[in-house]
Amino acid sequence: MVEENKKKTAKQRPPRRSWLRRFGSVVKWMFILGILGILFAGGAVAGYVTSIVKDDPVRTEELIQQEVSQNAITGFAYFSDGQPIGQLRTEEDRRLIEFNDIPQLVIDAVLAIEDNNFYNHKGVDFNGTLRAVKQRLLNESVQTGGSTLTQQLARRVFLNLDRTEDRKVKEILLSLRLERFLSKQEILTAYLNKVPFGNGSNGYNVFGIKAAAKGIFGLDDLEKLNVAQAAYLAGLPQLPSKYSAFSGVGEFNETAFGRAMDRQRLVLRRMLEENKITTSQYDEALLFDIKGSLAPHTKKAYATFPYLMLETERKAAEIMLTLNEDNTSAASGSAATATTTTTDNTQLLEEARQQLMTGGYRVYTTIDKKVYSAMHSISEDSDNFTKDSKARGKEQTAGIMINNKTGAILGMIEGRDFNIEQMNYATQMVRQPGSTMKPIAAYLPALDAGLIQPAGILDDAPIIMKDGGKGFHIPKNANNRYQGLVTARYALNKSLNLPALKLFNDKVGIENAWTFSKKLGITTIQDDDYNAQTGVIGGLRYGVSVEELTNAYSSIGNQGAFNDAYMIEKIVDSQGKIIYQHKVNPEQVFSKQTAYLMTDMLRTVITDGTASTVKSKYEHFKEVPIVGKTGSTQNYGDVWFMGYTPDVTLGMWVGYKEQINTLQGDTQKRQAQTLWTKVMNTVIDKRPELFVTKEFPKPEGIVKATVSAYSGKKPSDLTDRFTTDLFNAKFVPSESDDGISKAKYITYNGVNYLPLEGTPEDFLKEKIVVKREKPIQSLVKELLAAFPAMKEHESLSYYMPEDAKTDFPTEVDPRVDDGNAPSAPGEVMVSYSTGKAVVTFTPSGSSDVAGYRLYRSLNGGSFQKQAVLSAGESTVFKPGTPASANATFYVAAVDVAGHETASGSVAGTQPTPEPTLPPEEVPGSDGTEPTPEPGIIPESSDDPGMIIVQPPGGNEATPSGSSNGAGGNTGATTP
């Protein structure tokens, strides 16, 4: 049994394995475990890579081609003659170049330092990567990047520039994909167009090899780069901020330049090692004076022409927006609809601006460099301005010059100091226009409709307006006078407010006036302005811009044809294609005859009117004729002068940033005229070829005629005052003078009335009187009714026109006889002035006094009446009695019924007054000056009622030598 068990046990024991078999088994399991480890590691790596790139899109060939070829390109602006203003606003300077235009020298330099195995790898250079890792681990002094040019391009186009491991993985995968779809030439070209090279000599960040050559060495042609310069540029992209020899404002940085030179020497050594240059070329490059070849420091365009560059950008962006909208409409097959909100429009405008900034567009402006510089030579000279005020700030100015024929803006003054105020005062500021609006909204539409002509008569008398509340407002003239009936020419010459207000409100009408103004480019009219009765003298909701007001005046210089002012002549894209070209499209808004008459009226504003400063300081009357209009706002918060020649129009504004800060003193109040004249004198000297037209062209249909100075109509047999002026032949008056009549009247408080029955004849006047549209009696009633509702007002006499005494009576004398003799005047006194007697007295206290009589006795003889004065006229008689005469005087008060009461005192030898026979009449006994005889010119040409006293000599008669405010000097020539 035991034996059997032993045998069984011996049979079950396995045979003993050899060591070789055991080793093989170990190797087998190690291999299996290795495979499993590799699979696990690969899976882990794949999972890690997948987790990194899971959110990255799979970029198609089309997308890669599109993104790589897309480049931000620097745009430029140019003056009208093609001279560069500068590059459009950006901190970058980018200029594209094609592969065929890249010299082999530049390619060799770049590849030698950045990717010497570029043509052999498929996007990733593993040897280069390992070398870079070794250099970093061993902290070697010379370290090269492990990234190929393809990787750098992928990083710059598709990834951010953060140094992370995740980014490196994405970069490698993208590089492999780029190499599948792009040729080596395409990759190299894209790299050299996109890589940064630091700052140029003007401070801009330069991107791309072409911009680098221009910005750093001032070279437009890469073929002009030598070995030293090419190596210098090739070394910059690794650390452009560290190696940039220029700062952000273009200042030289010696330290950074030293680092760049160390880098350059490394590039040269690598080029030598790669056999891209010979030893002699290497040695020559080391000796080359790089510093001496750097481009000279220049200011950015936004430092040299900051206002102009911003305005170019703004106007060009608006054009780009319009082009984009037109393209969108064309693509959709329908017209653009106005459904975008203000926010949407602002966003679209910003997108258009960015497109302009980065699209490589070239913007050609209408700005004449000499004109612009001449204008700024005036605005930048502090001697031309009032000293800065702590309270008010800096006196500001704005001006704009426009070509009448085309509307092209030739130059502008946008402000005095861009560092203080960036707003363009010439195009963006809106201010009240004052009297410069009168020609645009009153005289031009009235002339064109035949409602007025230069010799037409307007009444400079008060009008009563509601002040917005329950009260009233009575506009005044700047001279604090109401001058009565005056010609339209005189009213404009002296910039009288009331005639303009009456044209605006009554003859033309506010709605028609604003419709007309809008046709001349005034876009700032608001709905509220249609209720603004004083809008024509500056009472607008907001006002107007210097550009738009100047533009409106230029239409007069262009014979009534309006061209919308423009500053952008054309825009050219990066391929040289003209995508926008301005087209001049004049619109005949008013007739040539109207333009000529308005021009001639504005001529006498300078020769005989408010523009005396221009008249005295303008230097080119003989060569270049000028006309113009002054303007100011309340308390001189703004002053304007709008003037033009046959070729150009120049508008000038002066004021402070805040309108509440007013201009003070005569110098500041005339500052717009002064600056306008200085600018014109300078521009004519610098650019005389702009002023080729020597006179304003006179169209057919302009005639000269003599008309009544009372009504502006044909003289009648009664007419004794005349004015001769120019007319549109269509509107020469055919009706006879109905503005005067012969009447017997009495004057009371400066107003003419029909006399009461029984009023003494010696207080009545029988003369030719004026029949005005609104009789003075009606005006007095309106004034007296308005006074109680006014917070403050002047006395009634203040509002009486200076020719009120000549008014035709329409109402009966309001005084009523009280049945008693009037109380006596008192304190009769006589004095002598220049040897002639002057008799004064105190008036009677009775309310029904018609006037006063002066009686005189010579050498104790009987008293005789010498003169009369109407009540309210004066308390002084000037009988002209010499001091040598032995004369005594007394004064009697006379009421409307003829009752007379003598004064209780007698001046002189004091004999007792005796009853006298009816007094003998003497010339001038009514106390008034005699009416001038025909042919006699009044002594005071300032009196608007005394226009021209001259017998009519036919429609072609012109008053000889007349130069008063009546416009009778229309035959004169500009000084």
Short mmCIF file of C-alpha atoms in Angstrom, two decimals, residues 542-844:
data_model
loop_
_atom_site.label_atom_id
_atom_site.label_comp_id
_atom_site.label_asym_id
_atom_site.label_seq_id
_atom_site.Cartn_x
_atom_site.Cartn_y
_atom_site.Cartn_z
CA TYR A 542 -29.59 124.76 -30.42
CA GLY A 543 -28.12 126.88 -33.19
CA VAL A 544 -25.95 126.05 -36.19
CA SER A 545 -22.45 124.76 -36.84
CA VAL A 546 -19.72 126.85 -38.40
CA GLU A 547 -19.52 124.37 -41.26
CA GLU A 548 -23.22 124.48 -42.12
CA LEU A 549 -23.57 128.26 -41.85
CA THR A 550 -20.48 128.78 -44.01
CA ASN A 551 -21.86 126.23 -46.46
CA ALA A 552 -25.12 128.18 -46.70
CA TYR A 553 -23.27 131.44 -47.45
CA SER A 554 -21.16 129.71 -50.11
CA SER A 555 -24.34 129.14 -52.12
CA ILE A 556 -24.68 132.93 -52.51
CA GLY A 557 -21.13 133.10 -53.84
CA ASN A 558 -22.04 130.24 -56.18
CA GLN A 559 -24.90 132.26 -57.73
CA GLY A 560 -27.65 130.50 -55.84
CA ALA A 561 -26.47 126.93 -56.49
CA PHE A 562 -26.00 124.91 -53.30
CA ASN A 563 -23.29 122.26 -53.02
CA ASP A 564 -23.25 120.23 -49.83
CA ALA A 565 -19.85 120.83 -48.25
CA TYR A 566 -17.56 117.81 -48.24
CA MET A 567 -14.06 116.90 -47.10
CA ILE A 568 -13.53 113.38 -48.48
CA GLU A 569 -12.70 113.38 -52.19
CA LYS A 570 -12.26 109.63 -52.59
CA ILE A 571 -11.48 106.41 -50.71
CA VAL A 572 -9.28 103.72 -52.21
CA ASP A 573 -9.10 100.18 -50.80
CA SER A 574 -5.95 98.15 -50.16
CA GLN A 575 -6.07 96.77 -53.71
CA GLY A 576 -6.07 100.23 -55.26
CA LYS A 577 -9.75 100.15 -56.19
CA ILE A 578 -11.71 103.39 -55.78
CA ILE A 579 -14.69 102.44 -53.61
CA TYR A 580 -15.94 106.01 -53.12
CA GLN A 581 -15.65 109.12 -55.27
CA HIS A 582 -17.44 112.33 -54.36
CA LYS A 583 -19.67 113.74 -57.06
CA VAL A 584 -20.48 117.44 -57.14
CA ASN A 585 -24.23 117.82 -57.50
CA PRO A 586 -25.26 121.49 -57.25
CA GLU A 587 -28.91 122.40 -56.66
CA GLN A 588 -30.20 125.81 -57.79
CA VAL A 589 -32.00 126.88 -54.62
CA PHE A 590 -32.52 130.54 -55.56
CA SER A 591 -32.00 132.63 -58.67
CA LYS A 592 -28.75 134.14 -59.88
CA GLN A 593 -30.42 137.54 -59.67
CA THR A 594 -31.24 136.98 -55.99
CA ALA A 595 -27.66 135.90 -55.32
CA TYR A 596 -26.28 139.01 -57.01
CA LEU A 597 -28.58 141.39 -55.12
CA MET A 598 -27.72 139.67 -51.83
CA THR A 599 -24.03 139.88 -52.65
CA ASP A 600 -24.30 143.59 -53.41
CA MET A 601 -26.14 144.20 -50.13
CA LEU A 602 -23.46 142.31 -48.24
CA ARG A 603 -20.83 144.39 -50.03
CA THR A 604 -22.16 147.55 -48.41
CA VAL A 605 -22.20 145.81 -45.03
CA ILE A 606 -18.42 146.13 -45.33
CA THR A 607 -18.20 149.54 -47.01
CA ASP A 608 -20.95 151.30 -45.03
CA GLY A 609 -22.12 148.95 -42.32
CA THR A 610 -21.15 146.96 -39.27
CA ALA A 611 -18.05 145.29 -40.77
CA SER A 612 -15.81 148.32 -40.36
CA THR A 613 -12.97 146.19 -38.95
CA VAL A 614 -12.87 144.11 -42.12
CA LYS A 615 -12.98 147.28 -44.21
CA SER A 616 -9.98 148.75 -42.39
CA LYS A 617 -7.80 145.62 -42.18
CA TYR A 618 -8.41 143.72 -45.41
CA GLU A 619 -5.41 144.19 -47.73
CA HIS A 620 -6.58 142.88 -51.09
CA PHE A 621 -9.60 144.95 -52.15
CA LYS A 622 -7.98 145.71 -55.51
CA GLU A 623 -7.35 142.06 -56.38
CA VAL A 624 -10.03 140.04 -54.58
CA PRO A 625 -13.52 141.46 -53.95
CA ILE A 626 -15.17 140.44 -50.67
CA VAL A 627 -18.60 140.72 -49.08
CA GLY A 628 -19.85 139.55 -45.73
CA LYS A 629 -22.08 139.71 -42.67
CA THR A 630 -21.37 140.24 -38.99
CA GLY A 631 -23.20 138.52 -36.18
CA SER A 632 -23.25 138.38 -32.40
CA THR A 633 -25.43 136.80 -29.73
CA GLN A 634 -26.81 138.18 -26.52
CA ASN A 635 -24.14 139.84 -24.38
CA TYR A 636 -21.57 138.76 -26.98
CA GLY A 637 -21.44 135.11 -25.99
CA ASP A 638 -20.55 134.50 -29.66
CA VAL A 639 -19.31 136.70 -32.48
CA TRP A 640 -19.32 135.71 -36.13
CA PHE A 641 -18.23 136.91 -39.52
CA MET A 642 -19.37 135.17 -42.69
CA GLY A 643 -17.63 136.45 -45.79
CA TYR A 644 -16.96 135.28 -49.31
CA THR A 645 -15.22 136.07 -52.57
CA PRO A 646 -16.41 134.88 -55.99
CA ASP A 647 -14.36 131.70 -55.41
CA VAL A 648 -14.32 130.82 -51.72
CA THR A 649 -16.34 131.37 -48.55
CA LEU A 650 -14.76 131.73 -45.12
CA GLY A 651 -16.78 131.59 -41.92
CA MET A 652 -15.29 132.55 -38.54
CA TRP A 653 -16.62 132.18 -35.00
CA VAL A 654 -15.09 133.40 -31.74
CA GLY A 655 -16.25 132.72 -28.20
CA TYR A 656 -15.58 130.59 -25.16
CA LYS A 657 -16.29 126.92 -24.62
CA GLU A 658 -19.21 127.82 -22.38
CA GLN A 659 -21.51 130.40 -23.95
CA ILE A 660 -22.23 131.91 -20.55
CA ASN A 661 -18.68 133.28 -20.65
CA THR A 662 -19.08 136.36 -22.80
CA LEU A 663 -16.64 138.38 -24.87
CA GLN A 664 -15.79 141.74 -23.39
CA GLY A 665 -14.43 144.98 -24.74
CA ASP A 666 -14.39 146.28 -28.28
CA THR A 667 -11.42 144.12 -29.32
CA GLN A 668 -13.11 140.85 -28.41
CA LYS A 669 -16.45 141.93 -29.83
CA ARG A 670 -14.76 142.49 -33.20
CA GLN A 671 -12.49 139.47 -32.94
CA ALA A 672 -14.30 137.41 -35.57
CA GLN A 673 -13.83 140.20 -38.11
CA THR A 674 -10.19 140.59 -37.14
CA LEU A 675 -9.37 136.89 -37.44
CA TRP A 676 -11.37 136.55 -40.67
CA THR A 677 -9.31 139.34 -42.20
CA LYS A 678 -6.00 137.90 -40.99
CA VAL A 679 -6.86 134.48 -42.37
CA MET A 680 -7.96 135.88 -45.73
CA ASN A 681 -4.89 138.10 -46.06
CA THR A 682 -2.61 135.14 -45.29
CA VAL A 683 -4.38 132.63 -47.54
CA ILE A 684 -4.44 135.04 -50.49
CA ASP A 685 -0.70 135.60 -50.04
CA LYS A 686 0.00 131.85 -49.82
CA ARG A 687 -2.47 130.57 -52.42
CA PRO A 688 -3.32 133.42 -54.84
CA GLU A 689 -4.25 130.87 -57.52
CA LEU A 690 -7.42 130.05 -55.55
CA PHE A 691 -8.72 133.57 -56.18
CA VAL A 692 -8.92 133.78 -59.95
CA THR A 693 -12.32 135.49 -60.32
CA LYS A 694 -11.85 139.25 -60.07
CA GLU A 695 -15.50 140.28 -59.72
CA PHE A 696 -18.87 138.81 -58.86
CA PRO A 697 -20.55 137.89 -62.16
CA LYS A 698 -23.60 140.03 -62.87
CA PRO A 699 -26.44 138.02 -64.42
CA GLU A 700 -28.98 139.33 -66.86
CA GLY A 701 -32.08 140.87 -65.38
CA ILE A 702 -30.39 143.25 -62.96
CA VAL A 703 -31.44 146.88 -63.40
CA LYS A 704 -31.15 150.12 -61.47
CA ALA A 705 -34.22 152.14 -60.56
CA THR A 706 -35.19 155.16 -58.45
CA VAL A 707 -38.14 154.66 -56.14
CA SER A 708 -39.93 156.42 -53.32
CA ALA A 709 -38.04 156.32 -50.04
CA TYR A 710 -41.39 156.12 -48.25
CA SER A 711 -42.82 153.00 -49.88
CA GLY A 712 -40.21 151.61 -52.27
CA LYS A 713 -42.69 152.12 -55.13
CA LYS A 714 -42.70 154.39 -58.19
CA PRO A 715 -42.46 158.05 -57.21
CA SER A 716 -45.67 160.08 -57.39
CA ASP A 717 -46.25 163.82 -57.62
CA LEU A 718 -46.12 164.01 -53.82
CA THR A 719 -42.91 162.05 -53.46
CA ASP A 720 -40.09 164.19 -52.21
CA ARG A 721 -37.67 161.55 -50.99
CA PHE A 722 -36.08 158.97 -53.23
CA THR A 723 -33.62 156.12 -53.23
CA THR A 724 -31.86 154.52 -56.16
CA ASP A 725 -30.71 150.92 -56.05
CA LEU A 726 -30.46 147.62 -57.91
CA PHE A 727 -33.49 145.51 -58.72
CA ASN A 728 -34.33 142.15 -60.15
CA ALA A 729 -36.03 143.29 -63.35
CA LYS A 730 -38.95 140.96 -62.52
CA PHE A 731 -39.67 142.89 -59.36
CA VAL A 732 -39.23 146.55 -60.35
CA PRO A 733 -42.30 148.24 -58.81
CA SER A 734 -45.04 149.28 -61.19
CA GLU A 735 -47.40 150.81 -58.62
CA SER A 736 -47.13 154.43 -57.63
CA ASP A 737 -46.12 155.66 -54.23
CA ASP A 738 -48.92 155.15 -51.70
CA GLY A 739 -46.76 155.58 -48.65
CA ILE A 740 -47.34 159.29 -48.24
CA SER A 741 -50.18 161.74 -48.13
CA LYS A 742 -50.72 165.40 -47.32
CA ALA A 743 -52.50 165.89 -44.02
CA LYS A 744 -53.20 168.46 -41.31
CA TYR A 745 -52.43 167.15 -37.88
CA ILE A 746 -51.28 167.94 -34.35
CA THR A 747 -48.39 166.24 -32.56
CA TYR A 748 -48.77 165.05 -28.98
CA ASN A 749 -45.98 163.19 -27.15
CA GLY A 750 -44.27 162.58 -30.47
CA VAL A 751 -47.36 161.06 -32.11
CA ASN A 752 -49.43 162.68 -34.86
CA TYR A 753 -53.21 162.95 -34.37
CA LEU A 754 -56.16 164.37 -36.20
CA PRO A 755 -56.96 167.69 -34.49
CA LEU A 756 -60.04 168.37 -32.44
CA GLU A 757 -62.47 170.98 -33.66
CA GLY A 758 -61.33 174.24 -32.18
CA THR A 759 -57.65 173.38 -31.83
CA PRO A 760 -55.69 176.52 -32.75
CA GLU A 761 -54.33 176.51 -36.26
CA ASP A 762 -50.82 177.51 -35.21
CA PHE A 763 -50.40 174.13 -33.47
CA LEU A 764 -51.49 172.26 -36.56
CA LYS A 765 -49.08 171.11 -39.23
CA GLU A 766 -49.93 170.46 -42.81
CA LYS A 767 -47.25 168.38 -44.42
CA ILE A 768 -46.53 165.27 -46.35
CA VAL A 769 -46.79 162.41 -43.85
CA VAL A 770 -45.99 158.73 -44.01
CA LYS A 771 -48.66 156.03 -44.26
CA ARG A 772 -46.87 153.05 -42.68
CA GLU A 773 -48.22 149.53 -42.41
CA LYS A 774 -48.75 149.92 -38.66
CA PRO A 775 -49.54 153.50 -37.67
CA ILE A 776 -47.73 154.86 -34.65
CA GLN A 777 -51.08 155.38 -32.92
CA SER A 778 -51.73 151.63 -33.12
CA LEU A 779 -48.23 150.88 -31.87
CA VAL A 780 -48.75 153.15 -28.86
CA LYS A 781 -51.96 151.33 -27.97
CA GLU A 782 -50.25 147.96 -28.18
CA LEU A 783 -47.32 149.13 -26.07
CA LEU A 784 -49.54 150.59 -23.37
CA ALA A 785 -51.56 147.37 -23.27
CA ALA A 786 -48.39 145.23 -22.99
CA PHE A 787 -46.57 147.21 -20.32
CA PRO A 788 -48.61 145.92 -17.34
CA ALA A 789 -47.74 142.30 -18.25
CA MET A 790 -44.01 143.00 -18.61
CA LYS A 791 -41.57 142.53 -15.75
CA GLU A 792 -39.63 145.53 -16.94
CA HIS A 793 -39.73 147.88 -19.87
CA GLU A 794 -38.47 151.24 -21.05
CA SER A 795 -40.52 154.40 -21.16
CA LEU A 796 -42.99 154.86 -23.98
CA SER A 797 -40.78 157.44 -25.65
CA TYR A 798 -37.92 154.92 -25.86
CA TYR A 799 -39.98 152.77 -28.23
CA MET A 800 -40.95 155.61 -30.54
CA PRO A 801 -39.24 155.37 -33.97
CA GLU A 802 -37.14 158.37 -34.85
CA ASP A 803 -39.48 159.28 -37.69
CA ALA A 804 -42.66 158.95 -35.61
CA LYS A 805 -43.38 162.66 -36.13
CA THR A 806 -43.82 162.07 -39.83
CA ASP A 807 -46.53 159.44 -39.33
CA PHE A 808 -49.92 159.81 -41.00
CA PRO A 809 -52.60 160.52 -38.37
CA THR A 810 -55.38 157.98 -38.15
CA GLU A 811 -56.89 158.78 -34.77
CA VAL A 812 -58.26 161.93 -33.17
CA ASP A 813 -56.29 163.79 -30.52
CA PRO A 814 -57.07 161.94 -27.25
CA ARG A 815 -57.02 165.14 -25.14
CA VAL A 816 -60.39 166.53 -24.02
CA ASP A 817 -61.11 170.19 -23.22
CA ASP A 818 -61.94 170.57 -19.55
CA GLY A 819 -63.78 173.84 -20.15
CA ASN A 820 -61.22 175.94 -18.30
CA ALA A 821 -58.18 177.89 -19.31
CA PRO A 822 -55.00 175.90 -18.73
CA SER A 823 -52.75 176.55 -15.79
CA ALA A 824 -49.91 178.88 -16.65
CA PRO A 825 -46.38 177.71 -17.44
CA GLY A 826 -43.80 178.91 -14.94
CA GLU A 827 -40.20 179.86 -14.33
CA VAL A 828 -39.59 181.54 -17.64
CA MET A 829 -35.87 182.19 -17.96
CA VAL A 830 -33.67 183.49 -20.71
CA SER A 831 -30.00 182.72 -21.31
CA TYR A 832 -27.70 183.19 -24.23
CA SER A 833 -25.79 180.52 -26.10
CA THR A 834 -23.34 181.55 -28.83
CA GLY A 835 -24.89 185.01 -28.61
CA LYS A 836 -28.46 183.80 -29.21
CA ALA A 837 -31.35 183.75 -26.74
CA VAL A 838 -32.51 180.46 -25.22
CA VAL A 839 -35.84 180.61 -23.35
CA THR A 840 -36.79 177.86 -20.92
CA PHE A 841 -39.95 177.30 -18.90
CA THR A 842 -41.75 174.71 -16.81
CA PRO A 843 -44.81 173.11 -18.42
CA SER A 844 -48.40 173.65 -17.45
#
